[in-house]
Amino acid sequence: MALRKPTEARAWAALAEHYRQVSALHLRDLFAADPSRAKDLTFEAAGWRVDCSKHRITRETVALLVELAEECGLPARRDAMFRGERINVTEGRPALHIALRLPRGRSLVVGDEDVVPQVHRVLDRMADFATRVRLGAWKGHTGDRIRNIVNVGIGGSDLGPAMVYEALRFYADPNLQVRFVSNVDGSDLALALRDLDPASTLFIVCSKTFTTLETMVNARSAREWLLAKLKDPRAIQRHFVAVSTNEAAVREFGIAPENMFGFWDWVGGRYSVDSAIGLSTMIAIGPDGFREFLSGFHAMDEHFRSAPLHRNVPVLLGLLGVWYVNFFGCQSWAVVPYDHCLRRFPAYLQQLFMESNGKSVNLLGESVGYATSPVVWGEPGTNGQHSFFQLLHQGTVLVPCDFIGFCEPQSSLEHHHDFLIANLFAQAEALAFGRSAEEVAARGVPAGLVPHRTFPGNRPSTMLMAPRLTPRTLGALIALYEHVVFTQGVVWSINSFDQWGVELGKELADRIVPELRGSGALAHDPSTNAWIEYYRARRSRKA
Ligand code: F6P
């Protein structure tokens, strides 16, 4: 495979030199020198308005970053992804989540199969099932109407559906409660079930592999809970459905194939919220809402596929990440949605970014020798302002921020919204422009307090806004970040679609489980041996 190491690209050296020239410039100076900067560095994509002007960049930075993307083969790699080529080289598969949102009637032939009709067949089955649950036509074993949905899954089989359900609560059927159980800690399942009636509860067991320890332990306990109350194994067929690629394991669990919704190995777990993994979302918001959601993804896909790189929003945001990580040395990136309903969005992005690009070898298996994914984290505004924003404004590390907001509120408490949005704009302004020591002193602040009350500013942020949080704008936002991750993965020459780094811990845990329950000799390191002994002596015998 011909591979362009980013550090060997001409643009990389040019960016290193350019960094020396511009890194000391203050955003105040950049704005003063270029009055049309705000307008020229603001872009539109799939219903989103994205302002990059509060970044420590000039037009030359953008040009050099775009050149880097070109030298690293971004357009060709993007087109290969859209054609369904096996770009996930370590697992020998395409990464074809874009096919999940292709409109009916389009075609995408992979091997000798058109995947689009397959996608729509599953969507139609999901729609039929979701409609029956919503209308009460799908009944529980005892004839009760389903009122509670419990999604059992973890990682991509949980974070996506859980985030989207919270995000779209105002679009969801209020007569249905949807809960999410992911943690193998029994408290998660116990708390989710303690006030539910099994007769009106439907479990959706979501697992691409249907072998994931946490999900299978939770699903088995959920099955026991149900059978303990309903006393008839036939009840499983009315109270359990599965979303998976592993039909044999689903059958073995006791769920009939007609109650299984499939997807394909070319859908990565963290890229699966728009596949059948979104079944809980479809039940909550209805099939039409789910189609709107998919249309948002598709609109952003089209933008990513066709917009010129220098106006391509996912490309630009991805390249800004490269700029700060590789040239400024930033190791952390904050995502702060100013929308309470997006409170799970930072957690969702953590998996998307860090499981995709938290890698230290390139596509050829060579050590990369440069930084890759930053740590992604965040909390909704305004809550974050009263916890970690102190560090963002006056701390010693530079943390670029993505601010996300909407012009219209979702709740009927409309007068709250101006307070929310005023804070959103104020934080971005304060981070960028700060307040100098002279300005502080001029306000009559005693000299001894001036350093404490000075804000250096020059702290970069992106502002992303859409008119309203809808299924469509949410779909577009998720797709935007998927393509940001892709862009960064291409520049860093890494495979954004595998996750071998999660395997070792799983393997060791499998070995330790019987050791905790037994009394035999241990052959770990002295520290791990001591912890196992400590736990053995104290563990609850009921376990
Ligand atoms: O944590 C590793 C991982 O494989 C994720 O990539 C995935 O989203 C999650 O586990 C769940 O996997 P599955 O859907 O197969 O249960």
Coordinates of C-alpha atoms and ligand atoms in Angstrom, one line a residue:
M1 CA 0.0 0.0 0.0
A2 CA 1.3 3.4 -0.9
L3 CA 1.1 5.5 2.2
R4 CA 1.8 9.1 2.7
K5 CA 3.1 9.8 6.2
P6 CA 1.8 13.2 7.1
T7 CA 5.1 14.2 8.5
E8 CA 6.7 13.6 5.1
A9 CA 4.2 15.8 3.3
R10 CA 5.5 19.1 1.9
A11 CA 2.6 20.9 3.7
W12 CA 3.6 19.4 7.1
A13 CA 6.9 21.2 6.9
A14 CA 5.2 24.3 5.6
L15 CA 2.8 24.2 8.5
A16 CA 5.6 23.8 11.0
E17 CA 7.2 26.9 9.7
H18 CA 3.8 28.7 9.5
Y19 CA 3.1 27.8 13.1
R20 CA 6.3 29.6 14.1
Q21 CA 5.0 32.7 12.4
V22 CA 1.4 32.7 13.6
S23 CA 1.3 30.9 16.9
A24 CA 2.0 34.0 19.0
L25 CA -0.6 36.1 17.2
H26 CA -3.6 36.9 19.3
L27 CA -7.2 36.5 18.1
R28 CA -7.6 40.2 18.9
D29 CA -5.0 41.0 16.3
L30 CA -6.3 38.6 13.8
F31 CA -9.8 40.1 14.0
A32 CA -8.4 43.7 13.9
A33 CA -6.3 42.9 10.9
D34 CA -9.1 41.3 8.9
P35 CA -12.6 42.8 9.4
S36 CA -14.3 40.2 7.1
R37 CA -12.8 37.2 9.0
A38 CA -16.0 36.3 10.9
K39 CA -18.0 36.2 7.6
D40 CA -15.3 34.5 5.5
L41 CA -14.5 31.7 8.1
T42 CA -18.2 30.8 8.6
F43 CA -19.6 28.0 6.6
E44 CA -22.9 26.3 6.0
A45 CA -23.6 22.6 5.8
A46 CA -26.8 20.5 6.0
G47 CA -28.7 23.1 8.0
W48 CA -25.7 23.9 10.3
R49 CA -23.8 27.2 10.5
V50 CA -20.3 26.7 11.6
D51 CA -18.0 29.6 12.6
C52 CA -14.3 28.9 12.6
S53 CA -13.2 32.5 12.9
K54 CA -12.3 32.2 16.6
H55 CA -9.5 29.8 15.7
R56 CA -5.8 30.7 15.8
I57 CA -5.6 30.5 12.0
T58 CA -5.1 32.7 9.0
R59 CA -6.3 32.1 5.5
E60 CA -2.8 30.7 4.8
T61 CA -3.3 28.2 7.6
V62 CA -6.5 26.9 6.0
A63 CA -4.7 26.7 2.6
L64 CA -1.8 24.7 4.1
L65 CA -4.1 22.4 6.0
V66 CA -6.1 21.7 2.9
E67 CA -2.9 21.0 1.0
L68 CA -1.9 18.6 3.7
A69 CA -5.3 16.8 3.4
E70 CA -4.7 16.6 -0.4
E71 CA -1.2 15.3 0.0
C72 CA -2.4 12.6 2.5
G73 CA -5.0 11.5 -0.1
L74 CA -8.1 12.6 1.6
P75 CA -10.3 12.9 -1.5
A76 CA -9.3 9.5 -2.8
R77 CA -9.8 7.8 0.6
R78 CA -13.1 9.5 1.1
D79 CA -14.3 8.3 -2.4
A80 CA -13.0 4.8 -1.6
M81 CA -15.2 4.8 1.6
F82 CA -18.2 6.0 -0.4
R83 CA -17.6 3.3 -3.0
G84 CA -17.6 0.6 -0.3
E85 CA -13.9 -0.4 -0.7
R86 CA -12.4 -2.4 2.2
I87 CA -10.8 0.6 3.9
N88 CA -11.0 -1.1 7.3
V89 CA -7.8 -3.0 6.4
T90 CA -7.1 -4.8 9.6
E91 CA -10.6 -6.4 9.6
G92 CA -10.8 -6.7 5.8
R93 CA -14.1 -4.8 5.5
P94 CA -15.6 -1.7 4.1
A95 CA -16.7 1.1 6.5
L96 CA -20.0 1.8 4.9
H97 CA -22.2 3.6 7.5
I98 CA -23.0 6.1 4.7
A99 CA -25.0 3.3 3.0
L100 CA -27.4 3.2 6.0
R101 CA -28.8 6.6 5.1
L102 CA -28.9 6.4 1.3
P103 CA -32.4 7.2 0.1
R104 CA -34.6 4.4 -1.2
G105 CA -34.0 3.9 -4.9
R106 CA -30.3 4.7 -4.8
S107 CA -27.8 1.9 -5.4
L108 CA -24.4 1.0 -3.9
V109 CA -23.0 -2.3 -5.1
V110 CA -20.5 -3.9 -2.9
G111 CA -19.0 -7.2 -4.2
D112 CA -21.9 -8.2 -6.3
E113 CA -24.7 -7.0 -4.0
D114 CA -26.6 -3.8 -3.9
V115 CA -26.7 -3.0 -0.2
V116 CA -29.3 -0.2 -0.4
P117 CA -32.4 -2.5 -0.9
Q118 CA -31.1 -4.6 2.1
V119 CA -30.9 -1.5 4.2
H120 CA -34.4 -0.5 3.3
R121 CA -35.8 -3.9 3.9
V122 CA -34.5 -3.8 7.5
L123 CA -35.8 -0.2 7.9
D124 CA -39.2 -1.3 6.7
R125 CA -39.3 -4.2 9.2
M126 CA -38.3 -1.8 11.9
A127 CA -41.0 0.6 10.9
D128 CA -43.6 -2.1 11.0
F129 CA -42.5 -3.3 14.4
A130 CA -42.1 0.2 15.8
T131 CA -45.6 1.2 14.6
R132 CA -47.2 -1.9 16.2
V133 CA -45.5 -1.1 19.5
R134 CA -46.5 2.5 19.4
L135 CA -50.1 1.7 18.5
G136 CA -50.4 -1.1 21.1
A137 CA -50.9 -3.7 18.5
W138 CA -47.7 -5.6 19.6
K139 CA -48.8 -6.9 23.0
G140 CA -47.0 -8.5 25.9
H141 CA -47.4 -12.2 26.7
T142 CA -50.3 -11.5 29.0
G143 CA -52.0 -9.2 26.5
D144 CA -50.8 -6.0 28.2
R145 CA -49.7 -3.0 26.1
I146 CA -46.0 -2.4 26.0
R147 CA -45.2 0.8 28.0
N148 CA -41.5 0.3 28.8
I149 CA -38.6 -0.3 26.4
V150 CA -35.3 -1.4 27.9
N151 CA -32.3 -1.2 25.5
V152 CA -29.6 -3.6 26.6
G153 CA -26.2 -3.0 25.0
I154 CA -22.9 -1.3 25.5
G155 CA -20.5 1.0 23.6
G156 CA -21.9 1.7 20.2
S157 CA -24.9 -0.5 21.0
D158 CA -25.8 1.9 23.9
L159 CA -24.2 5.3 23.6
G160 CA -25.8 6.2 20.3
P161 CA -29.4 5.1 21.1
A162 CA -29.1 6.6 24.6
M163 CA -27.7 9.9 23.4
V164 CA -30.3 10.2 20.6
Y165 CA -33.2 9.3 22.8
E166 CA -32.3 12.0 25.3
A167 CA -31.7 14.5 22.4
L168 CA -35.1 13.9 20.9
R169 CA -37.2 13.5 24.1
F170 CA -39.5 16.3 22.9
Y171 CA -40.3 14.2 19.8
A172 CA -40.8 11.0 21.7
D173 CA -44.1 9.3 22.5
P174 CA -44.7 10.3 26.2
N175 CA -46.6 7.1 26.8
L176 CA -43.5 5.0 26.3
Q177 CA -40.6 5.0 28.8
V178 CA -37.2 4.1 27.2
R179 CA -34.3 3.1 29.5
F180 CA -30.8 2.0 28.7
V181 CA -28.8 -0.6 30.5
S182 CA -25.2 -1.1 29.7
N183 CA -23.0 -1.6 32.7
V184 CA -22.2 -5.1 33.9
D185 CA -22.5 -3.7 37.4
G186 CA -25.9 -5.2 38.5
S187 CA -26.9 -1.9 39.9
D188 CA -27.6 -0.6 36.4
L189 CA -30.1 -3.3 35.5
A190 CA -31.6 -3.5 39.0
L191 CA -32.3 0.2 39.1
A192 CA -33.7 0.2 35.5
L193 CA -36.1 -2.6 36.4
R194 CA -37.1 -2.0 39.9
D195 CA -40.3 -0.1 39.2
L196 CA -41.2 -1.8 35.9
D197 CA -43.9 -4.4 35.3
P198 CA -42.6 -7.3 33.2
A199 CA -46.0 -7.7 31.5
S200 CA -45.6 -4.3 29.8
T201 CA -41.8 -4.3 29.3
L202 CA -40.0 -5.0 26.0
F203 CA -36.2 -5.6 26.0
I204 CA -34.2 -4.8 22.9
V205 CA -30.9 -6.6 23.1
C206 CA -28.5 -4.7 21.0
S207 CA -25.1 -6.3 20.2
K208 CA -23.4 -6.5 16.9
T209 CA -21.5 -9.7 17.9
F210 CA -24.1 -10.9 20.5
T211 CA -21.1 -12.1 22.5
T212 CA -20.2 -9.0 24.5
L213 CA -19.8 -10.0 28.1
E214 CA -21.7 -7.0 29.6
T215 CA -24.7 -7.3 27.3
M216 CA -25.0 -11.0 27.5
V217 CA -24.9 -11.0 31.3
N218 CA -27.5 -8.2 31.5
A219 CA -29.7 -9.9 28.9
R220 CA -29.6 -13.2 30.7
S221 CA -30.5 -11.5 34.0
A222 CA -33.3 -9.6 32.3
R223 CA -34.6 -12.9 30.9
E224 CA -34.6 -14.4 34.4
W225 CA -36.4 -11.4 35.8
L226 CA -39.1 -11.7 33.2
L227 CA -39.5 -15.4 33.5
A228 CA -39.6 -15.2 37.3
K229 CA -42.7 -13.0 37.0
L230 CA -44.4 -14.3 33.8
K231 CA -43.5 -18.0 34.5
D232 CA -43.8 -19.1 30.8
P233 CA -40.8 -19.4 28.4
R234 CA -43.1 -18.4 25.5
A235 CA -43.1 -14.9 27.0
I236 CA -39.6 -14.3 25.6
Q237 CA -41.0 -14.0 22.1
R238 CA -43.2 -11.1 23.1
H239 CA -40.8 -9.3 25.4
F240 CA -37.4 -9.7 23.8
V241 CA -36.2 -8.6 20.4
A242 CA -32.6 -8.5 19.2
V243 CA -30.5 -6.3 17.0
S244 CA -27.4 -8.1 15.8
T245 CA -25.3 -9.5 13.0
N246 CA -25.1 -12.9 14.7
E247 CA -28.3 -14.8 14.0
A248 CA -27.0 -18.1 15.4
A249 CA -26.2 -16.5 18.8
V250 CA -29.6 -14.7 18.9
R251 CA -31.4 -18.0 18.3
E252 CA -29.4 -19.7 21.0
F253 CA -30.4 -17.0 23.4
G254 CA -34.0 -17.9 22.7
I255 CA -35.0 -15.0 20.4
A256 CA -36.7 -16.1 17.2
P257 CA -35.2 -14.9 13.9
E258 CA -38.4 -13.0 13.1
N259 CA -37.8 -10.9 16.2
M260 CA -34.3 -10.0 15.1
F261 CA -33.3 -6.9 13.2
G262 CA -30.0 -7.4 11.3
F263 CA -27.2 -5.2 10.2
W264 CA -23.9 -5.9 8.5
D265 CA -20.2 -6.4 9.4
W266 CA -19.5 -3.2 7.5
V267 CA -21.2 -1.1 10.1
G268 CA -18.8 -0.3 13.0
G269 CA -20.4 -0.3 16.5
R270 CA -19.7 3.4 17.0
Y271 CA -21.1 4.2 13.5
S272 CA -24.3 2.2 14.0
V273 CA -26.8 4.5 15.6
D274 CA -28.5 4.9 12.2
S275 CA -28.8 1.1 11.7
A276 CA -31.2 -1.2 13.4
I277 CA -29.3 -0.3 16.6
G278 CA -31.5 2.8 16.5
L279 CA -34.7 0.6 17.0
S280 CA -35.4 2.2 20.4
T281 CA -35.2 5.6 18.8
M282 CA -37.6 4.6 16.0
I283 CA -40.1 3.3 18.5
A284 CA -39.8 6.5 20.6
I285 CA -40.0 9.1 17.8
G286 CA -41.8 7.0 15.1
P287 CA -40.7 5.8 11.7
D288 CA -41.2 9.2 10.0
G289 CA -39.0 10.9 12.6
F290 CA -36.4 8.2 12.1
R291 CA -36.4 8.8 8.3
E292 CA -35.9 12.5 9.0
F293 CA -33.0 11.6 11.2
L294 CA -31.5 9.6 8.4
S295 CA -32.1 12.4 5.9
G296 CA -29.9 14.7 8.1
F297 CA -27.0 12.2 8.0
H298 CA -27.4 11.9 4.2
A299 CA -27.4 15.7 3.7
M300 CA -24.1 15.9 5.6
D301 CA -22.7 12.9 3.7
E302 CA -23.5 14.7 0.4
H303 CA -21.8 17.9 1.7
F304 CA -18.7 15.9 2.8
R305 CA -18.6 14.0 -0.5
S306 CA -19.0 17.0 -2.8
A307 CA -18.0 20.3 -1.2
P308 CA -14.6 21.7 -2.1
L309 CA -12.1 20.9 0.7
H310 CA -11.6 24.6 1.7
R311 CA -15.4 24.9 2.3
N312 CA -16.0 21.4 3.5
V313 CA -17.1 21.7 7.1
P314 CA -16.1 18.1 8.4
V315 CA -12.8 18.5 6.5
L316 CA -12.1 21.9 8.0
L317 CA -13.0 20.8 11.6
G318 CA -10.9 17.7 11.2
L319 CA -8.0 19.7 10.0
L320 CA -8.3 22.2 12.9
G321 CA -7.9 19.2 15.1
V322 CA -4.7 18.3 13.4
W323 CA -3.5 21.9 13.6
Y324 CA -3.9 22.0 17.4
V325 CA -2.9 18.4 18.2
N326 CA 0.2 18.3 16.0
F327 CA 1.4 21.9 16.0
F328 CA 0.2 23.4 19.2
G329 CA 0.6 20.1 21.1
C330 CA -3.0 20.1 22.4
Q331 CA -4.0 16.8 24.0
S332 CA -7.6 17.6 24.9
W333 CA -10.7 18.8 23.1
A334 CA -13.9 20.0 24.9
V335 CA -17.4 19.7 23.4
V336 CA -20.0 21.8 25.1
P337 CA -23.5 21.6 23.9
Y338 CA -25.8 24.4 25.0
D339 CA -28.8 22.2 25.0
H340 CA -29.7 20.1 27.9
C341 CA -31.1 17.4 25.6
L342 CA -27.6 16.9 24.2
R343 CA -26.1 16.1 27.5
R344 CA -25.0 12.6 26.4
F345 CA -23.4 14.0 23.2
P346 CA -19.9 14.4 24.7
A347 CA -20.0 10.8 25.9
Y348 CA -21.1 9.6 22.5
L349 CA -18.3 11.6 20.8
Q350 CA -15.7 10.1 23.3
Q351 CA -16.3 6.7 21.7
L352 CA -16.5 8.0 18.2
F353 CA -13.2 9.9 18.4
M354 CA -11.1 8.0 20.9
E355 CA -12.0 4.4 19.9
S356 CA -11.6 5.5 16.2
N357 CA -8.4 7.5 16.4
G358 CA -6.7 6.6 19.7
K359 CA -4.1 4.6 17.8
S360 CA -0.3 4.7 17.7
V361 CA 0.5 2.6 14.7
N362 CA -0.3 3.6 11.1
L363 CA -2.1 1.5 8.4
L364 CA 1.2 -0.4 7.8
G365 CA 1.6 -1.2 11.4
E366 CA 4.5 1.2 11.9
S367 CA 4.7 3.4 15.0
V368 CA 3.3 6.8 14.0
G369 CA 5.8 9.0 15.8
Y370 CA 3.3 11.9 16.1
A371 CA 0.3 12.6 18.2
T372 CA -3.2 11.3 17.2
S373 CA -6.6 11.6 18.9
P374 CA -6.9 14.1 21.7
V375 CA -8.9 13.3 24.8
V376 CA -12.5 14.4 24.0
W377 CA -14.7 15.4 26.9
G378 CA -17.4 17.8 27.9
E379 CA -20.6 18.7 29.7
P380 CA -23.6 20.8 28.7
G381 CA -23.5 24.5 29.1
T382 CA -24.3 26.3 31.2
N383 CA -23.5 23.6 33.8
G384 CA -19.9 23.3 32.6
Q385 CA -19.4 27.0 33.3
H386 CA -19.8 26.4 37.0
S387 CA -17.2 23.6 37.1
F388 CA -14.4 23.3 34.5
F389 CA -14.6 26.6 32.6
Q390 CA -12.2 28.2 35.1
L391 CA -9.4 26.0 33.6
L392 CA -10.5 26.8 30.1
H393 CA -10.3 30.5 30.7
Q394 CA -7.2 30.8 33.0
G395 CA -5.6 27.4 33.2
T396 CA -2.2 26.5 31.8
V397 CA -3.3 24.1 29.1
L398 CA -4.9 25.1 25.8
V399 CA -8.2 23.3 25.2
P400 CA -10.0 24.0 22.0
C401 CA -13.8 23.9 22.4
D402 CA -16.7 23.0 20.2
F403 CA -19.8 25.0 21.2
I404 CA -23.1 23.7 19.9
G405 CA -26.4 25.6 20.1
F406 CA -29.8 26.1 18.6
C407 CA -31.7 29.3 17.8
E408 CA -35.1 28.0 19.0
P409 CA -35.7 26.3 22.3
Q410 CA -37.4 22.9 22.6
S411 CA -39.3 23.5 25.8
S412 CA -42.2 25.9 26.2
L413 CA -40.2 27.9 28.8
E414 CA -39.0 30.1 25.9
H415 CA -37.8 33.0 28.1
H416 CA -35.0 30.7 29.4
H417 CA -33.5 30.5 25.9
D418 CA -32.0 34.0 25.7
F419 CA -30.2 33.3 29.0
L420 CA -28.8 30.1 27.6
I421 CA -27.7 31.5 24.3
A422 CA -26.3 34.7 25.8
N423 CA -24.0 32.5 27.9
L424 CA -23.0 30.4 24.8
F425 CA -22.0 33.5 22.9
A426 CA -20.4 35.1 26.0
Q427 CA -18.1 32.1 26.6
A428 CA -16.8 32.0 23.1
E429 CA -16.2 35.7 23.2
A430 CA -14.5 35.6 26.6
L431 CA -12.3 32.7 25.6
A432 CA -11.2 34.4 22.4
F433 CA -10.7 37.9 23.5
G434 CA -10.2 37.7 27.2
R435 CA -9.7 40.8 29.3
S436 CA -6.2 42.3 29.5
A437 CA -4.5 43.5 32.7
E438 CA -4.9 47.1 31.5
E439 CA -8.6 46.6 31.0
V440 CA -8.9 45.1 34.4
A441 CA -7.0 47.9 36.1
A442 CA -9.0 50.5 34.3
R443 CA -12.1 49.0 36.0
G444 CA -10.7 50.0 39.3
V445 CA -9.6 46.6 40.4
P446 CA -6.9 46.8 43.2
A447 CA -3.4 46.1 41.8
G448 CA -2.9 43.0 43.9
L449 CA -6.0 41.4 42.3
V450 CA -5.3 42.4 38.7
P451 CA -3.3 39.2 37.8
H452 CA -6.1 37.1 39.2
R453 CA -8.8 38.8 37.3
T454 CA -7.0 39.0 34.0
F455 CA -8.1 36.7 31.2
P456 CA -5.4 36.0 28.6
G457 CA -7.9 35.1 25.9
N458 CA -6.6 33.6 22.6
R459 CA -8.4 30.4 23.4
P460 CA -9.9 28.9 20.3
S461 CA -13.4 27.6 19.8
T462 CA -15.8 26.6 17.0
M463 CA -19.4 27.7 17.1
L464 CA -21.9 25.3 15.6
M465 CA -25.6 26.4 15.4
A466 CA -28.7 25.2 13.7
P467 CA -32.2 26.7 13.8
R468 CA -33.6 23.9 16.0
L469 CA -32.7 20.5 17.4
T470 CA -34.7 18.2 15.2
P471 CA -34.2 14.6 14.1
R472 CA -32.7 16.0 10.9
T473 CA -30.3 18.5 12.4
L474 CA -29.2 15.8 14.9
G475 CA -28.5 13.3 12.1
A476 CA -26.5 15.9 10.3
L477 CA -24.5 16.7 13.4
I478 CA -23.6 13.1 14.1
A479 CA -22.5 12.6 10.4
L480 CA -20.5 15.8 10.6
Y481 CA -18.5 14.4 13.5
E482 CA -18.2 11.0 11.8
H483 CA -16.5 12.7 8.9
V484 CA -14.3 14.9 11.2
V485 CA -13.0 11.6 12.7
F486 CA -12.5 10.2 9.2
T487 CA -10.6 13.2 8.0
Q488 CA -8.2 13.1 11.0
G489 CA -7.7 9.3 10.6
V490 CA -6.7 9.8 7.0
V491 CA -4.2 12.6 7.8
W492 CA -2.8 10.5 10.6
S493 CA -2.7 7.4 8.3
I494 CA -4.5 5.3 10.8
N495 CA -7.4 2.9 10.6
S496 CA -10.3 4.7 12.2
F497 CA -12.5 1.6 12.0
D498 CA -10.9 -1.1 14.2
Q499 CA -10.5 -1.1 18.0
W500 CA -7.9 -3.7 18.9
G501 CA -7.0 -1.7 22.0
V502 CA -10.1 -2.9 23.8
E503 CA -9.2 -6.6 23.5
L504 CA -6.5 -7.2 26.0
G505 CA -8.5 -6.0 29.0
K506 CA -11.5 -8.2 27.9
E507 CA -9.2 -11.3 27.6
L508 CA -7.6 -10.8 31.0
A509 CA -11.0 -10.2 32.7
D510 CA -12.2 -13.6 31.2
R511 CA -9.3 -15.2 32.9
I512 CA -9.8 -13.5 36.2
V513 CA -13.5 -14.2 36.6
P514 CA -13.0 -17.9 37.5
E515 CA -9.9 -17.0 39.6
L516 CA -12.1 -14.7 41.8
R517 CA -14.5 -17.6 42.4
G518 CA -11.8 -20.2 43.0
S519 CA -8.9 -20.6 45.4
G520 CA -6.2 -21.9 43.1
A521 CA -2.7 -20.5 42.7
L522 CA -2.4 -17.2 40.8
A523 CA 0.2 -16.4 38.1
H524 CA -0.3 -12.7 37.5
D525 CA 2.1 -10.0 38.5
P526 CA 2.4 -9.5 42.3
S527 CA 0.1 -6.5 42.4
T528 CA -2.7 -8.2 40.5
N529 CA -2.3 -11.4 42.5
A530 CA -2.6 -9.4 45.8
W531 CA -5.7 -7.7 44.6
I532 CA -7.3 -11.0 43.6
E533 CA -6.4 -12.4 47.0
Y534 CA -7.8 -9.3 48.8
Y535 CA -11.1 -9.6 46.9
R536 CA -11.4 -13.4 47.3
A537 CA -11.2 -12.9 51.1
R538 CA -14.0 -10.4 51.1
R539 CA -16.3 -11.1 48.2
S540 CA -19.9 -11.7 48.8
R541 CA -20.6 -15.5 48.7
K542 CA -23.9 -14.9 47.0
A543 CA -22.2 -13.7 43.8
Ligands
F6P1 O1 -15.7 -1.8 23.3 C1 -15.5 -2.5 22.1 C2 -16.7 -2.7 21.3 O2 -16.5 -3.7 20.4 C3 -17.3 -1.4 20.7 O3 -16.6 -1.1 19.5 C4 -18.7 -1.8 20.4 O4 -19.4 -0.7 20.1 C5 -19.0 -2.4 21.8 O5 -17.9 -3.1 22.1 C6 -20.2 -3.3 21.8 O6 -20.1 -4.4 20.9 P1 -21.3 -5.3 20.5 O7 -22.3 -4.4 19.7 O8 -20.8 -6.4 19.6 O9 -21.9 -5.8 21.7

